[in-house]
Amino acid sequence: MIAFTEEQEDLRAVVRRFLADRADVRARLDSGEGHDLAVWRQLADQLGLPGIAVPEEYGGSGGGPVELGIVLEEMGRVLLPSPFFATVALVGQALTASGDDAAKSRWLPGIADGSLTATLAVAEESGRATDLTTTATGGTLSGTKMFVVDGHTADLLLVVARTGLFAVEGTAPGVTRTRLETLDRTRRLARIDFDGAPAVPIGESPPRKALDLAVVALAAEQVGGAQACLDMAVGHAKVRVQFDRPIGTFQAIKHKCADMLLAIEAARSAVYHAASAGDELPVAASVAGAYCSVAFTHAAKENIQIHGGVGYTWEHDAHRYLKRAKSSEQLFGAPAAHRARLADLVGI
């Protein structure tokens, strides 16, 4: 088990209470934006969450990856449809780590106060982040990016290209954005085509660091989703009666729940080690990416199993967690890809 400070537990409690009243996933599934703009403004104006991991000099609260991980866990727990993950966890972290003072001064204050939404474009048409074909020439960018989180509405696009990281305005000439039909309707993805779009180079750090930070952020969200699945399963097992006994009293159900708990605690340990890994970030991110994807999918499947037929119905949320788990599993690399990279990094 991981021990958090009193302040970190208070942060978790505040975010959980806020989301309990406002995270109506079903209400936003058919909206054009895919999220509730009023909730986004409340997150910014009342809680200041977009600035949670932004340095104070750029208008943020100066928290670190651990605090950001706590917020993402809580958002993952309720499958919150929100530009928070793309804007804060992906772009906010990438800009903060970029070492580019001009870029940070230009965009981080808008992220911190919630007036700017952004996203990170990584995968190519092949679906992979390797063998990049997106190129920058003479201050313009050309190529195609796929599966861009909230790419259909983001104000700022941070694009991983062959020669580095580039910023493109979402409404710039030469940018065409198309929302994709996806398995997981709680997270909107887009295809973005760049045809000579004006682009600004970002930072001195290689794009790989931005990708590692994205993997760790996603892993934190996956832990929250997995924990929600366990809580749902345990709650159902306490009240569902078969043969005059709650099903939770049967050994098989106890074993399933115990195995889920162990996997989630291990996943949580992997995430928070990665969040403070420093120079070991590449190795820690690969471990978290591989383990947390498997843990979330396992918990989502077991939750449906314990719910029996109830978990398969459209009206129940159990299937939404499985769809989120499967989509997240592929978002920044499948578990096998993370394990292969880990083997390369440690020299196996």
PDB file of C-alpha atoms in Angstrom, residues 185-339:
ATOM      1  CA  ARG A 185     -17.674   6.714 -26.449  1.00  0.00           C
ATOM      2  CA  THR A 186     -16.508   8.305 -23.199  1.00  0.00           C
ATOM      3  CA  ARG A 187     -13.251   9.457 -24.834  1.00  0.00           C
ATOM      4  CA  ARG A 188     -13.353  11.273 -28.170  1.00  0.00           C
ATOM      5  CA  LEU A 189     -10.589  10.626 -30.691  1.00  0.00           C
ATOM      6  CA  ALA A 190      -9.839  12.400 -33.951  1.00  0.00           C
ATOM      7  CA  ARG A 191      -7.865  12.151 -37.160  1.00  0.00           C
ATOM      8  CA  ILE A 192      -5.904  15.300 -37.955  1.00  0.00           C
ATOM      9  CA  ASP A 193      -4.405  16.032 -41.372  1.00  0.00           C
ATOM     10  CA  PHE A 194      -1.702  18.682 -41.676  1.00  0.00           C
ATOM     11  CA  ASP A 195      -1.020  20.195 -45.100  1.00  0.00           C
ATOM     12  CA  GLY A 196       1.602  22.890 -44.730  1.00  0.00           C
ATOM     13  CA  ALA A 197       0.156  24.073 -41.402  1.00  0.00           C
ATOM     14  CA  PRO A 198       2.116  26.794 -39.564  1.00  0.00           C
ATOM     15  CA  ALA A 199       4.118  25.105 -36.778  1.00  0.00           C
ATOM     16  CA  VAL A 200       6.345  26.249 -33.925  1.00  0.00           C
ATOM     17  CA  PRO A 201       9.189  23.979 -32.724  1.00  0.00           C
ATOM     18  CA  ILE A 202       8.995  23.148 -29.007  1.00  0.00           C
ATOM     19  CA  GLY A 203      11.798  22.536 -26.562  1.00  0.00           C
ATOM     20  CA  GLU A 204      15.160  20.933 -26.372  1.00  0.00           C
ATOM     21  CA  SER A 205      14.015  17.630 -24.944  1.00  0.00           C
ATOM     22  CA  PRO A 206      13.328  14.749 -27.346  1.00  0.00           C
ATOM     23  CA  PRO A 207       9.664  13.860 -28.081  1.00  0.00           C
ATOM     24  CA  ARG A 208      10.270  10.529 -26.345  1.00  0.00           C
ATOM     25  CA  LYS A 209      10.042  12.223 -22.942  1.00  0.00           C
ATOM     26  CA  ALA A 210       6.629  13.653 -23.852  1.00  0.00           C
ATOM     27  CA  LEU A 211       5.510  10.145 -24.789  1.00  0.00           C
ATOM     28  CA  ASP A 212       6.763   8.667 -21.515  1.00  0.00           C
ATOM     29  CA  LEU A 213       4.897  11.317 -19.531  1.00  0.00           C
ATOM     30  CA  ALA A 214       1.750  10.535 -21.532  1.00  0.00           C
ATOM     31  CA  VAL A 215       2.078   6.842 -20.716  1.00  0.00           C
ATOM     32  CA  VAL A 216       2.404   7.543 -16.986  1.00  0.00           C
ATOM     33  CA  ALA A 217      -0.599   9.902 -17.019  1.00  0.00           C
ATOM     34  CA  LEU A 218      -2.718   7.310 -18.768  1.00  0.00           C
ATOM     35  CA  ALA A 219      -1.587   4.654 -16.292  1.00  0.00           C
ATOM     36  CA  ALA A 220      -2.805   6.807 -13.373  1.00  0.00           C
ATOM     37  CA  GLU A 221      -6.211   7.112 -15.011  1.00  0.00           C
ATOM     38  CA  GLN A 222      -6.281   3.352 -15.614  1.00  0.00           C
ATOM     39  CA  VAL A 223      -5.689   2.701 -11.900  1.00  0.00           C
ATOM     40  CA  GLY A 224      -8.749   4.807 -11.057  1.00  0.00           C
ATOM     41  CA  GLY A 225     -10.875   2.897 -13.548  1.00  0.00           C
ATOM     42  CA  ALA A 226      -9.680  -0.431 -12.200  1.00  0.00           C
ATOM     43  CA  GLN A 227     -10.434   0.643  -8.619  1.00  0.00           C
ATOM     44  CA  ALA A 228     -13.975   1.635  -9.655  1.00  0.00           C
ATOM     45  CA  CYS A 229     -14.467  -1.828 -11.170  1.00  0.00           C
ATOM     46  CA  LEU A 230     -13.350  -3.473  -7.926  1.00  0.00           C
ATOM     47  CA  ASP A 231     -15.636  -1.245  -5.849  1.00  0.00           C
ATOM     48  CA  MET A 232     -18.594  -2.028  -8.117  1.00  0.00           C
ATOM     49  CA  ALA A 233     -17.875  -5.758  -7.983  1.00  0.00           C
ATOM     50  CA  VAL A 234     -17.546  -5.848  -4.194  1.00  0.00           C
ATOM     51  CA  GLY A 235     -20.686  -3.763  -3.744  1.00  0.00           C
ATOM     52  CA  HIS A 236     -22.692  -6.096  -5.971  1.00  0.00           C
ATOM     53  CA  ALA A 237     -21.262  -9.224  -4.323  1.00  0.00           C
ATOM     54  CA  LYS A 238     -22.519  -7.993  -0.937  1.00  0.00           C
ATOM     55  CA  VAL A 239     -26.148  -7.606  -2.017  1.00  0.00           C
ATOM     56  CA  ARG A 240     -26.695 -10.175  -4.782  1.00  0.00           C
ATOM     57  CA  VAL A 241     -28.137 -13.313  -3.185  1.00  0.00           C
ATOM     58  CA  GLN A 242     -27.956 -16.844  -4.588  1.00  0.00           C
ATOM     59  CA  PHE A 243     -28.913 -19.994  -2.663  1.00  0.00           C
ATOM     60  CA  ASP A 244     -29.961 -17.753   0.249  1.00  0.00           C
ATOM     61  CA  ARG A 245     -26.455 -16.316   0.583  1.00  0.00           C
ATOM     62  CA  PRO A 246     -24.772 -13.144  -0.737  1.00  0.00           C
ATOM     63  CA  ILE A 247     -22.547 -14.236  -3.642  1.00  0.00           C
ATOM     64  CA  GLY A 248     -19.629 -12.524  -1.913  1.00  0.00           C
ATOM     65  CA  THR A 249     -19.565 -15.335   0.638  1.00  0.00           C
ATOM     66  CA  PHE A 250     -18.582 -17.851  -2.049  1.00  0.00           C
ATOM     67  CA  GLN A 251     -14.889 -18.604  -2.214  1.00  0.00           C
ATOM     68  CA  ALA A 252     -14.678 -18.160  -5.983  1.00  0.00           C
ATOM     69  CA  ILE A 253     -15.984 -14.567  -5.739  1.00  0.00           C
ATOM     70  CA  LYS A 254     -13.638 -13.809  -2.824  1.00  0.00           C
ATOM     71  CA  HIS A 255     -10.679 -15.021  -4.877  1.00  0.00           C
ATOM     72  CA  LYS A 256     -11.653 -12.862  -7.853  1.00  0.00           C
ATOM     73  CA  CYS A 257     -11.930  -9.739  -5.695  1.00  0.00           C
ATOM     74  CA  ALA A 258      -8.679 -10.475  -3.857  1.00  0.00           C
ATOM     75  CA  ASP A 259      -6.823 -10.954  -7.141  1.00  0.00           C
ATOM     76  CA  MET A 260      -8.227  -7.669  -8.456  1.00  0.00           C
ATOM     77  CA  LEU A 261      -7.096  -5.849  -5.297  1.00  0.00           C
ATOM     78  CA  LEU A 262      -3.545  -7.202  -5.547  1.00  0.00           C
ATOM     79  CA  ALA A 263      -3.287  -6.253  -9.217  1.00  0.00           C
ATOM     80  CA  ILE A 264      -4.594  -2.730  -8.589  1.00  0.00           C
ATOM     81  CA  GLU A 265      -2.238  -2.074  -5.666  1.00  0.00           C
ATOM     82  CA  ALA A 266       0.707  -3.240  -7.770  1.00  0.00           C
ATOM     83  CA  ALA A 267      -0.467  -1.011 -10.625  1.00  0.00           C
ATOM     84  CA  ARG A 268      -0.776   1.957  -8.271  1.00  0.00           C
ATOM     85  CA  SER A 269       2.767   1.357  -7.012  1.00  0.00           C
ATOM     86  CA  ALA A 270       4.044   1.276 -10.592  1.00  0.00           C
ATOM     87  CA  VAL A 271       2.324   4.584 -11.392  1.00  0.00           C
ATOM     88  CA  TYR A 272       3.625   6.500  -8.404  1.00  0.00           C
ATOM     89  CA  HIS A 273       7.125   5.165  -8.838  1.00  0.00           C
ATOM     90  CA  ALA A 274       6.997   6.344 -12.450  1.00  0.00           C
ATOM     91  CA  ALA A 275       5.647   9.749 -11.404  1.00  0.00           C
ATOM     92  CA  SER A 276       8.787  10.385  -9.338  1.00  0.00           C
ATOM     93  CA  ALA A 277      11.268   8.349 -11.359  1.00  0.00           C
ATOM     94  CA  GLY A 278      13.455  11.213 -12.652  1.00  0.00           C
ATOM     95  CA  ASP A 279      16.175   9.812 -14.901  1.00  0.00           C
ATOM     96  CA  GLU A 280      14.581   6.359 -14.680  1.00  0.00           C
ATOM     97  CA  LEU A 281      11.405   7.619 -16.352  1.00  0.00           C
ATOM     98  CA  PRO A 282      11.765   5.546 -19.573  1.00  0.00           C
ATOM     99  CA  VAL A 283      12.026   2.261 -17.647  1.00  0.00           C
ATOM    100  CA  ALA A 284       9.367   3.188 -15.081  1.00  0.00           C
ATOM    101  CA  ALA A 285       6.954   4.416 -17.769  1.00  0.00           C
ATOM    102  CA  SER A 286       7.309   1.163 -19.691  1.00  0.00           C
ATOM    103  CA  VAL A 287       6.584  -0.855 -16.535  1.00  0.00           C
ATOM    104  CA  ALA A 288       3.537   1.270 -15.692  1.00  0.00           C
ATOM    105  CA  GLY A 289       2.252   1.213 -19.267  1.00  0.00           C
ATOM    106  CA  ALA A 290       2.474  -2.558 -19.496  1.00  0.00           C
ATOM    107  CA  TYR A 291       1.151  -3.429 -16.037  1.00  0.00           C
ATOM    108  CA  CYS A 292      -1.658  -0.889 -15.617  1.00  0.00           C
ATOM    109  CA  SER A 293      -3.228  -1.698 -18.991  1.00  0.00           C
ATOM    110  CA  VAL A 294      -3.440  -5.366 -18.071  1.00  0.00           C
ATOM    111  CA  ALA A 295      -4.715  -4.631 -14.544  1.00  0.00           C
ATOM    112  CA  PHE A 296      -7.530  -2.349 -15.784  1.00  0.00           C
ATOM    113  CA  THR A 297      -8.712  -4.760 -18.462  1.00  0.00           C
ATOM    114  CA  HIS A 298      -8.596  -7.657 -15.988  1.00  0.00           C
ATOM    115  CA  ALA A 299     -10.617  -5.708 -13.396  1.00  0.00           C
ATOM    116  CA  ALA A 300     -13.187  -4.603 -15.997  1.00  0.00           C
ATOM    117  CA  LYS A 301     -13.703  -8.177 -17.202  1.00  0.00           C
ATOM    118  CA  GLU A 302     -13.951  -9.585 -13.675  1.00  0.00           C
ATOM    119  CA  ASN A 303     -16.439  -6.867 -12.724  1.00  0.00           C
ATOM    120  CA  ILE A 304     -18.732  -7.923 -15.558  1.00  0.00           C
ATOM    121  CA  GLN A 305     -18.264 -11.573 -14.622  1.00  0.00           C
ATOM    122  CA  ILE A 306     -19.255 -10.934 -10.996  1.00  0.00           C
ATOM    123  CA  HIS A 307     -22.269  -8.895 -12.124  1.00  0.00           C
ATOM    124  CA  GLY A 308     -23.425 -11.769 -14.327  1.00  0.00           C
ATOM    125  CA  GLY A 309     -25.973 -10.768 -16.961  1.00  0.00           C
ATOM    126  CA  VAL A 310     -26.452  -7.323 -15.397  1.00  0.00           C
ATOM    127  CA  GLY A 311     -22.981  -6.222 -16.495  1.00  0.00           C
ATOM    128  CA  TYR A 312     -23.716  -6.758 -20.167  1.00  0.00           C
ATOM    129  CA  THR A 313     -26.760  -4.501 -20.393  1.00  0.00           C
ATOM    130  CA  TRP A 314     -26.542  -1.116 -22.102  1.00  0.00           C
ATOM    131  CA  GLU A 315     -28.037   0.633 -19.061  1.00  0.00           C
ATOM    132  CA  HIS A 316     -25.317  -0.600 -16.675  1.00  0.00           C
ATOM    133  CA  ASP A 317     -21.936   1.140 -16.564  1.00  0.00           C
ATOM    134  CA  ALA A 318     -19.835  -2.035 -16.313  1.00  0.00           C
ATOM    135  CA  HIS A 319     -19.454  -2.350 -20.090  1.00  0.00           C
ATOM    136  CA  ARG A 320     -18.287   1.280 -20.361  1.00  0.00           C
ATOM    137  CA  TYR A 321     -15.306   0.481 -18.128  1.00  0.00           C
ATOM    138  CA  LEU A 322     -14.341  -2.477 -20.285  1.00  0.00           C
ATOM    139  CA  LYS A 323     -14.537  -0.319 -23.420  1.00  0.00           C
ATOM    140  CA  ARG A 324     -12.411   2.376 -21.776  1.00  0.00           C
ATOM    141  CA  ALA A 325      -9.939  -0.280 -20.621  1.00  0.00           C
ATOM    142  CA  LYS A 326      -9.586  -1.733 -24.110  1.00  0.00           C
ATOM    143  CA  SER A 327      -9.212   1.662 -25.781  1.00  0.00           C
ATOM    144  CA  SER A 328      -6.686   2.876 -23.194  1.00  0.00           C
ATOM    145  CA  GLU A 329      -4.757  -0.359 -23.630  1.00  0.00           C
ATOM    146  CA  GLN A 330      -3.890   0.695 -27.182  1.00  0.00           C
ATOM    147  CA  LEU A 331      -3.706   4.476 -26.831  1.00  0.00           C
ATOM    148  CA  PHE A 332       0.034   4.985 -26.278  1.00  0.00           C
ATOM    149  CA  GLY A 333       1.242   1.469 -27.014  1.00  0.00           C
ATOM    150  CA  ALA A 334      -0.057  -1.996 -26.253  1.00  0.00           C
ATOM    151  CA  PRO A 335       1.330  -3.903 -23.233  1.00  0.00           C
ATOM    152  CA  ALA A 336       3.486  -6.046 -25.528  1.00  0.00           C
ATOM    153  CA  ALA A 337       5.097  -2.930 -27.009  1.00  0.00           C
ATOM    154  CA  HIS A 338       5.872  -1.557 -23.535  1.00  0.00           C
ATOM    155  CA  ARG A 339       7.367  -4.894 -22.472  1.00  0.00           C
TER     156      ARG A 339
END
